[in-house]
PDB file of C-alpha atoms in Angstrom:
ATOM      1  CA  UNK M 289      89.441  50.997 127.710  1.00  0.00           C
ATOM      2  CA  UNK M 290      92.796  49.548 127.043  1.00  0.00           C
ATOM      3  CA  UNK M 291      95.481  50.110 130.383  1.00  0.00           C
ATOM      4  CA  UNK M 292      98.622  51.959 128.829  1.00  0.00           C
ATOM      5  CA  UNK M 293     101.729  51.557 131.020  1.00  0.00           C
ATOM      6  CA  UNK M 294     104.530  51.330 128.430  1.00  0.00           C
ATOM      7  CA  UNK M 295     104.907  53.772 125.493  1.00  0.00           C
ATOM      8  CA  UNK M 296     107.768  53.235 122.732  1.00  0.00           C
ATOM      9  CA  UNK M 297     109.104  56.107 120.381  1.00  0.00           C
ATOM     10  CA  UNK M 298     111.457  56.336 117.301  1.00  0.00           C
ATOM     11  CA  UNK M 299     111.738  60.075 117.422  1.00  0.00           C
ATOM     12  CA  UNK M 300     112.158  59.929 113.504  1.00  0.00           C
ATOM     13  CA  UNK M 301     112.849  63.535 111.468  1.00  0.00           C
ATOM     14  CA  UNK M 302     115.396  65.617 113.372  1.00  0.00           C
ATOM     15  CA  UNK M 303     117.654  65.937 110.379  1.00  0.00           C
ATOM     16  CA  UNK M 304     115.018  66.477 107.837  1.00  0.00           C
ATOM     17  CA  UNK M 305     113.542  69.285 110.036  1.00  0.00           C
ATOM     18  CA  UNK M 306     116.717  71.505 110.500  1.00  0.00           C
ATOM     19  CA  UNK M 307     116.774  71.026 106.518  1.00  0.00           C
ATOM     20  CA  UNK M 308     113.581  71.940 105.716  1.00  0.00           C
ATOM     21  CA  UNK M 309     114.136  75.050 108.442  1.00  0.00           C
ATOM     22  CA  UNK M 310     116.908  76.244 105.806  1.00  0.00           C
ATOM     23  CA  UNK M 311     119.195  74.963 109.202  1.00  0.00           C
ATOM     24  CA  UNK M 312     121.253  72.376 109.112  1.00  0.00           C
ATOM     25  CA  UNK M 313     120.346  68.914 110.420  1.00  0.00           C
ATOM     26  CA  UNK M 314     121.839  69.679 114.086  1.00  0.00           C
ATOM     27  CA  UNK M 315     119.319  72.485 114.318  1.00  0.00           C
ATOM     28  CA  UNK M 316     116.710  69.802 113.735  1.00  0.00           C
ATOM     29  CA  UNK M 317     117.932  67.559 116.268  1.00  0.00           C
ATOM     30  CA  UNK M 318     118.492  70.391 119.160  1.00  0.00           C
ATOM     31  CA  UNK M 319     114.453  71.241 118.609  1.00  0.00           C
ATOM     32  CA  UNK M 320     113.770  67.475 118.817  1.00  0.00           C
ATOM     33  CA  UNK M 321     114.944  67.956 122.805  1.00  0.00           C
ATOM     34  CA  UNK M 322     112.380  70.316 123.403  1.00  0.00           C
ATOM     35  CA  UNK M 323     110.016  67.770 121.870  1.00  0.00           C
ATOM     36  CA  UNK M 324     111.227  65.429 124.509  1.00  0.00           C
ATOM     37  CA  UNK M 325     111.067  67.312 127.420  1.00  0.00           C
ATOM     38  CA  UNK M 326     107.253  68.001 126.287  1.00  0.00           C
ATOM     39  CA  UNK M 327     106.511  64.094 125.697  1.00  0.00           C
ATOM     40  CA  UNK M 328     107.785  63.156 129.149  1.00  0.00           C
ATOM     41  CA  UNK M 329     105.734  65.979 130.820  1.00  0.00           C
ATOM     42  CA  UNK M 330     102.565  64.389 129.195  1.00  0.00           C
ATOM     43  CA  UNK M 331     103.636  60.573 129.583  1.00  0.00           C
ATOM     44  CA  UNK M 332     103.868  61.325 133.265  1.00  0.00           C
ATOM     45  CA  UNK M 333     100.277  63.429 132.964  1.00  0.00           C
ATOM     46  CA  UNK M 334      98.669  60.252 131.415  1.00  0.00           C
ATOM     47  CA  UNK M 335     100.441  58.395 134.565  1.00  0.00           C
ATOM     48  CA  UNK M 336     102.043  56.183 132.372  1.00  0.00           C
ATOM     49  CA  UNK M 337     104.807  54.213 134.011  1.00  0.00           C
ATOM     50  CA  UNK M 338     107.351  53.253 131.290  1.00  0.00           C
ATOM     51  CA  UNK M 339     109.007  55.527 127.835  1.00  0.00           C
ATOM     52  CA  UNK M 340     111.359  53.964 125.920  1.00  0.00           C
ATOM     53  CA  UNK M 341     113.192  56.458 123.605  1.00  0.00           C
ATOM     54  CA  UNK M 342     115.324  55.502 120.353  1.00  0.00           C
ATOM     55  CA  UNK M 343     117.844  58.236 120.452  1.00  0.00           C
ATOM     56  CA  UNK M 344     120.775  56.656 119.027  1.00  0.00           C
ATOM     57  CA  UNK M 345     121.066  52.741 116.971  1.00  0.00           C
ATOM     58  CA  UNK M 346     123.975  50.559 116.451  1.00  0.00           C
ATOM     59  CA  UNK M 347     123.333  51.643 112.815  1.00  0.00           C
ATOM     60  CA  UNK M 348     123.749  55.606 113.389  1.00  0.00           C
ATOM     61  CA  UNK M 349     127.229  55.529 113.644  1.00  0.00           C
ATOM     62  CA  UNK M 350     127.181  55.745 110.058  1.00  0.00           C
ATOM     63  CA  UNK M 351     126.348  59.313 110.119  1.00  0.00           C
ATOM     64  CA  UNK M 352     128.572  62.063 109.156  1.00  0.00           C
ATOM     65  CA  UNK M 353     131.287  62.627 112.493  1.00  0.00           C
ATOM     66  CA  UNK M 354     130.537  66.058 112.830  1.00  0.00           C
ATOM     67  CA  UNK M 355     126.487  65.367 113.558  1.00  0.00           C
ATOM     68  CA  UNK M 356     127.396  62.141 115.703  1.00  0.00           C
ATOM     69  CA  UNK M 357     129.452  64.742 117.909  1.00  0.00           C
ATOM     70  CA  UNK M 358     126.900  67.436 117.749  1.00  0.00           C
ATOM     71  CA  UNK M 359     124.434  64.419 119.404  1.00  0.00           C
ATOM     72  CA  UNK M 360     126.763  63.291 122.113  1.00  0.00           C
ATOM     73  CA  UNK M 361     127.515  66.854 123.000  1.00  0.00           C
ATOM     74  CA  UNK M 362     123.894  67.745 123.252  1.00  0.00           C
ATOM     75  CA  UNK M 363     123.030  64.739 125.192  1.00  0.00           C
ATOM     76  CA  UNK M 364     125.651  65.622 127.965  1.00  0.00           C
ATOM     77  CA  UNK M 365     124.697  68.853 128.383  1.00  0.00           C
ATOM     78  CA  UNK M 366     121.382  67.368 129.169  1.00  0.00           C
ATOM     79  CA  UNK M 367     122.214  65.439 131.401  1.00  0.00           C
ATOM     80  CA  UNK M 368     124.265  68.017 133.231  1.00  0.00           C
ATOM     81  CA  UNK M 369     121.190  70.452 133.315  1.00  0.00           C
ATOM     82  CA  UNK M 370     118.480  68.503 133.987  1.00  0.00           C
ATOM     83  CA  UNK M 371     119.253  64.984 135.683  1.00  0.00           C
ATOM     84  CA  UNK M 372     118.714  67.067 139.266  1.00  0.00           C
ATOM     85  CA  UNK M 373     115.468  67.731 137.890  1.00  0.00           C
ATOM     86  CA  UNK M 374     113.932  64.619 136.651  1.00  0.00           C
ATOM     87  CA  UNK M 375     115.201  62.912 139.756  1.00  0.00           C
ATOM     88  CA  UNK M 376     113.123  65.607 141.715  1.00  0.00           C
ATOM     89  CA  UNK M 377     109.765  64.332 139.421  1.00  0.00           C
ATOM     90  CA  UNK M 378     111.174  61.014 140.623  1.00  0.00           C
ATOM     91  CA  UNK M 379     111.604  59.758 137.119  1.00  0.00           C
ATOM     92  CA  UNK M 380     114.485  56.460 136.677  1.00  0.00           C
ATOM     93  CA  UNK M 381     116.740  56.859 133.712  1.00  0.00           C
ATOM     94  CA  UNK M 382     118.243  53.361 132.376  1.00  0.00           C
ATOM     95  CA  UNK M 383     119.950  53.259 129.212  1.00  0.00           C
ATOM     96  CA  UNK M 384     119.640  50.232 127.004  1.00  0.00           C
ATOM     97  CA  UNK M 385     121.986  49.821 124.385  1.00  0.00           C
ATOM     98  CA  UNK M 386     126.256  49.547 124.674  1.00  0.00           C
ATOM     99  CA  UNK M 387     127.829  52.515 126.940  1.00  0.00           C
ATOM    100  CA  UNK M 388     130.951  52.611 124.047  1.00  0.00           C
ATOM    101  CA  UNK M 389     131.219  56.213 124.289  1.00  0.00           C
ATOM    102  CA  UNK M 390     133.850  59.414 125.569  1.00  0.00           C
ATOM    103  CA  UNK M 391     134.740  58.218 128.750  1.00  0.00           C
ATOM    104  CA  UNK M 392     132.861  61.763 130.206  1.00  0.00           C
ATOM    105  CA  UNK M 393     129.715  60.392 128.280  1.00  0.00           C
ATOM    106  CA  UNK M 394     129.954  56.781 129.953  1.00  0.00           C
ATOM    107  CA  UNK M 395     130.678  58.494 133.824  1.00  0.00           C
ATOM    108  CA  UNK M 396     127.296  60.536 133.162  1.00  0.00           C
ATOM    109  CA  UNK M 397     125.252  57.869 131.759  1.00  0.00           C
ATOM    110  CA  UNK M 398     126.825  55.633 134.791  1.00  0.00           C
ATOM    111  CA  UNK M 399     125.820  58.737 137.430  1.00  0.00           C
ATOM    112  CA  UNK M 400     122.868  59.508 135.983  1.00  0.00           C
ATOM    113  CA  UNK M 401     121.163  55.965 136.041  1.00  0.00           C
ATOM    114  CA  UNK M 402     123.038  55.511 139.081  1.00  0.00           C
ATOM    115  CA  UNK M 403     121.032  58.617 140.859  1.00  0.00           C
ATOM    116  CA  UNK M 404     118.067  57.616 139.474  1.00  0.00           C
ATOM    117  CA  UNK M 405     117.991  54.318 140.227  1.00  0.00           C
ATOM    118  CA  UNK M 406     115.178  54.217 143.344  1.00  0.00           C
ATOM    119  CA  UNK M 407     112.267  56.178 141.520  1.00  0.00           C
ATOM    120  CA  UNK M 408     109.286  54.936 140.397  1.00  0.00           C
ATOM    121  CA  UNK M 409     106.776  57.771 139.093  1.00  0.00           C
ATOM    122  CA  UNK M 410     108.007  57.186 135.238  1.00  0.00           C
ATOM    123  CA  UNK M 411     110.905  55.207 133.763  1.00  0.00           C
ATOM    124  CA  UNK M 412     112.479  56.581 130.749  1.00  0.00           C
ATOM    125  CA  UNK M 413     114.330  53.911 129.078  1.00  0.00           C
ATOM    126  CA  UNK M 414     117.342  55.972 126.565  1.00  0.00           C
ATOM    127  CA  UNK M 415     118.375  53.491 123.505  1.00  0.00           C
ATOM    128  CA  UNK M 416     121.556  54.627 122.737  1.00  0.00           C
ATOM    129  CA  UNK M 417     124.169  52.723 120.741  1.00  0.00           C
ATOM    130  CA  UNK M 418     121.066  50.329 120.818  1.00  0.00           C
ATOM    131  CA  UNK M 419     120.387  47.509 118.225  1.00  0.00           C
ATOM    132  CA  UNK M 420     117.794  45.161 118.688  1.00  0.00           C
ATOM    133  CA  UNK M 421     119.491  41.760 116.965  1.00  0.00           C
ATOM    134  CA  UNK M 422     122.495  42.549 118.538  1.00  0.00           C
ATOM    135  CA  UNK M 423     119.933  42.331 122.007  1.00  0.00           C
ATOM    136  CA  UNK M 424     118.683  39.275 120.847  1.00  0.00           C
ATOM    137  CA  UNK M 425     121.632  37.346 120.156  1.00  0.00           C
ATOM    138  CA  UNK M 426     123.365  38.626 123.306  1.00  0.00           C
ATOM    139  CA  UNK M 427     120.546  37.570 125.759  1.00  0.00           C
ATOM    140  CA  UNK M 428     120.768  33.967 124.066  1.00  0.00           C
ATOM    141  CA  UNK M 429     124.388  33.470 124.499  1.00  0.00           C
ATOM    142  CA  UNK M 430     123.369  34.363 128.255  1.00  0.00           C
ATOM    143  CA  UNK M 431     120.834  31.630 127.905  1.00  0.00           C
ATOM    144  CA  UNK M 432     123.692  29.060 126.500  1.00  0.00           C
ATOM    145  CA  UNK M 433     126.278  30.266 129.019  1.00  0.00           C
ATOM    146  CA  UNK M 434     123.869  29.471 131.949  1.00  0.00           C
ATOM    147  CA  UNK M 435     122.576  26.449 130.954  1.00  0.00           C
ATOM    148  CA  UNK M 436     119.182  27.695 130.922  1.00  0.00           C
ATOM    149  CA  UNK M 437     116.092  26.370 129.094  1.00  0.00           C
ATOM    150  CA  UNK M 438     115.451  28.398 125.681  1.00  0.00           C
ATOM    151  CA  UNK M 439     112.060  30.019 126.945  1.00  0.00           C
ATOM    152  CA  UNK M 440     109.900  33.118 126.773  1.00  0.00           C
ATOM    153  CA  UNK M 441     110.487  33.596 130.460  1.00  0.00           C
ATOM    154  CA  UNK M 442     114.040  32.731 131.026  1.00  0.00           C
ATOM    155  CA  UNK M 443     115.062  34.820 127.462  1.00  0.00           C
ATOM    156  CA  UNK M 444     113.260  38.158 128.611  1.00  0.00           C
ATOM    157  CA  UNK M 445     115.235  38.181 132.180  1.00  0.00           C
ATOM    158  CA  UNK M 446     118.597  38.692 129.580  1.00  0.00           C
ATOM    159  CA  UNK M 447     116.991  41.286 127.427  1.00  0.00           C
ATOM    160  CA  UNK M 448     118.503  45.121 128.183  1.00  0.00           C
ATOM    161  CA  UNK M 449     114.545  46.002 128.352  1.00  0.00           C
ATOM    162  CA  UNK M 450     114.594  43.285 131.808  1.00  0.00           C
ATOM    163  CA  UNK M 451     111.254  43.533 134.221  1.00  0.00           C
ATOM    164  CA  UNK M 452     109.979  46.582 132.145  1.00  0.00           C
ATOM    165  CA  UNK M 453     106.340  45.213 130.563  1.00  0.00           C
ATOM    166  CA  UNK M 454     106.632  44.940 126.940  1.00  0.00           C
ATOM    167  CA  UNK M 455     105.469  48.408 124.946  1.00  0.00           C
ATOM    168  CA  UNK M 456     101.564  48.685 124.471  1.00  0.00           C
ATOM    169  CA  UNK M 457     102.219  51.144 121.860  1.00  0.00           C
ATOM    170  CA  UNK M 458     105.119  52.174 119.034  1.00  0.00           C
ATOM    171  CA  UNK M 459     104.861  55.906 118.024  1.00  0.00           C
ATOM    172  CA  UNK M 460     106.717  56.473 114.965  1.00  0.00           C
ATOM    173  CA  UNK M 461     107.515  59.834 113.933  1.00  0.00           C
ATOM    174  CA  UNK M 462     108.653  61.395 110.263  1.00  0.00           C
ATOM    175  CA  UNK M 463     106.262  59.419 107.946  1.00  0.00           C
ATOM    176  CA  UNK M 464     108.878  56.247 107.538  1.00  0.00           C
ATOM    177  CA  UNK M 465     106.822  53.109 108.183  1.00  0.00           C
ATOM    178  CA  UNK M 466     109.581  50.358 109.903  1.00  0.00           C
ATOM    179  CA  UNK M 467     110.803  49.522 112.814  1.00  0.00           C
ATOM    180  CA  UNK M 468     114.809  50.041 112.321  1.00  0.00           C
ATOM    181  CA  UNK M 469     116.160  47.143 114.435  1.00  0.00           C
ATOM    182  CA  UNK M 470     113.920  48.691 117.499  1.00  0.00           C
ATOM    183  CA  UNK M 471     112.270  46.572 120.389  1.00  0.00           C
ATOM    184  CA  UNK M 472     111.938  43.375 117.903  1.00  0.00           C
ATOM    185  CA  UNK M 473     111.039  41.091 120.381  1.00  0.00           C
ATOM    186  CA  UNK M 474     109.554  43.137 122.917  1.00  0.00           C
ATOM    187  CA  UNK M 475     107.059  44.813 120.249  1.00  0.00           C
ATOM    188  CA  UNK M 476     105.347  41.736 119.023  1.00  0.00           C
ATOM    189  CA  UNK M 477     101.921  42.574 120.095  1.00  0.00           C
ATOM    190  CA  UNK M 478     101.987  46.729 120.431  1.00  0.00           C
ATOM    191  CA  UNK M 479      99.852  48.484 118.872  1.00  0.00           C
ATOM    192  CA  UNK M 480     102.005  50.597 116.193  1.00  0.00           C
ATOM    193  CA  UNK M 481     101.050  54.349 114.679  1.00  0.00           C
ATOM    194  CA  UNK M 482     102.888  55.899 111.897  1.00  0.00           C
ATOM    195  CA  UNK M 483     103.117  59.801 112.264  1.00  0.00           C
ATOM    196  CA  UNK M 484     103.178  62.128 109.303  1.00  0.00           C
ATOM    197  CA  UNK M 485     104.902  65.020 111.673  1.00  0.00           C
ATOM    198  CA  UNK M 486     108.625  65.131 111.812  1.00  0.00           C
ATOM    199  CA  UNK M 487     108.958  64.944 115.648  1.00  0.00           C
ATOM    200  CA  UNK M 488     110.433  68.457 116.235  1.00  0.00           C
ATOM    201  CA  UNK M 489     106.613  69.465 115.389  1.00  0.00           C
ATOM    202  CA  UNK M 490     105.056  66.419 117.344  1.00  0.00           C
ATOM    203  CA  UNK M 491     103.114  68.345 120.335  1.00  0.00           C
ATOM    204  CA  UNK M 492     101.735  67.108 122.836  1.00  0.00           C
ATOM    205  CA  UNK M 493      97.852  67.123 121.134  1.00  0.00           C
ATOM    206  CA  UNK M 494      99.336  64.458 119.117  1.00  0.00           C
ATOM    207  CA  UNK M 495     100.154  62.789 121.578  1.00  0.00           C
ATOM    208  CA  UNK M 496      97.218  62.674 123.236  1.00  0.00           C
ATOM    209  CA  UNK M 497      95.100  61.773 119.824  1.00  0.00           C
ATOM    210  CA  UNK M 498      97.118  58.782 119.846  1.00  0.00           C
ATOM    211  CA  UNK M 499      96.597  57.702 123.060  1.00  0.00           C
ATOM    212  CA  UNK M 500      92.993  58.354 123.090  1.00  0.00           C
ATOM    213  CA  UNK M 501      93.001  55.957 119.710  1.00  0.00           C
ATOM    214  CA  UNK M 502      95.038  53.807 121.240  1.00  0.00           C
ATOM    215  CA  UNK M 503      92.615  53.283 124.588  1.00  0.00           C
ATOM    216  CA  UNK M 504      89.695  52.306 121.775  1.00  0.00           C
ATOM    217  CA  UNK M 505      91.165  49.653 120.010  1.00  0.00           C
ATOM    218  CA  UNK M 506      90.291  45.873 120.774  1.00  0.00           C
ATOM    219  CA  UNK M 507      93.325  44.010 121.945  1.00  0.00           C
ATOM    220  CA  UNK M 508      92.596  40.221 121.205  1.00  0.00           C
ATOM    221  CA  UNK M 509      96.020  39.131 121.251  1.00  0.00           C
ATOM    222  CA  UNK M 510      95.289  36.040 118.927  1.00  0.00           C
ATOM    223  CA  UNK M 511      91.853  35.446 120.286  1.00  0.00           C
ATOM    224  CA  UNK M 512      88.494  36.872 119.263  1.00  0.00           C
TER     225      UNK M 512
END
């Protein structure tokens, strides 16, 4: 049975749900929070030590103002209400991405990762403002600047993911099969699952089913 320590998400369908709901995309992506509260109860239930979540890309700010706000507003207010709690469970907040927000958005991502910093039960990586070739050609600048050999090794210690293991498995939500300028790099050998469900209606059964398929898969990793 395959060991699962790192689990990778594109929460994919927020909009399309609050559509569909005869709502309005917001709606979709305020119901997609409840979805992640239930995912992290369950990542921490299958003692899993690592989520990374793609909650906001370099790309997104594209969107219409008025649902980029709507985000950032409901982001803060979690943070606000529950940041006392998950550092109770002991879970670690880091955000990867560019903090080039409100400067009240930056002080609680600061604070927050700040208060969390110590725990070790799960570690919810938040990719906000996060683009993965942007990553890329950051950490080999680093590399350059340094004078440091152009290695695996040496090019992971400059990545925003740092010590955290690479993902064992990409869930991707909302039936769109690609991986939006996500974890490039640090997804070259996870195991990746396309998901139908728009993730306001992703439960926590399917989350299971794919981690249960997941565990009975043969990882050969370029061997046989």
């Amino acid at each position: 049975m395959n060991p699962l320590n790192h689990v990778a998400i594109i929460m994919d369908g927020n909009g399309r749900w609050g559509l569909k709901k005869k709502k309005s995309r917001n709606a979709g992506h305020k119901a997609g929070l409840n979805t992640v509260e239930k995912i992290i109860k369950e990542t921490i239930k299958n003692n899993i030590k690592f989520l990374t979540l793609y909650a906001f890309s370099t790309e997104n700010w594209k969107r219409p103002k008025k649902e980029i706000n709507f985000l950032f507003s409901l982001l803060e207010n979690f943070l606000k209400d529950k940041i006392e709690d998950l550092n109770k469970q002991k879970i670690k907040l880091k955000i990867i991405g560019k903090k080039n927000f409100s400067p009240e958005l930056n002080y609680l991502l600061r604070v927050s990762e700040k208060k969390t910093f110590n725990n070790k039960r799960l570690q919810i990586n938040l990719a906000l403002n996060y683009g993965s070739k942007v990553e890329l050609i950051n950490a080999f600048k680093d590399l350059k600047k340094n004078n440091e050999i152009i290695n695996e090794k040496n090019l992971n210690k400059y990545l925003q993911t740092g010590n955290t293991p690479d993902p064992d498995l990409l869930i991707r939500t909302g039936d769109t099969k690609r991986l939006s300028n996500f974890l490039l790099w640090q997804l070259a050998y996870s195991e990746i699952f396309f998901e139908k469900k728009l993730w306001p209606d992703f439960n926590e059964k399917d989350y299971n089913k794919i981690i249960n398929r997941y565990k009975k898969i043969k990882r050969n990793f370029g061997n046989i």
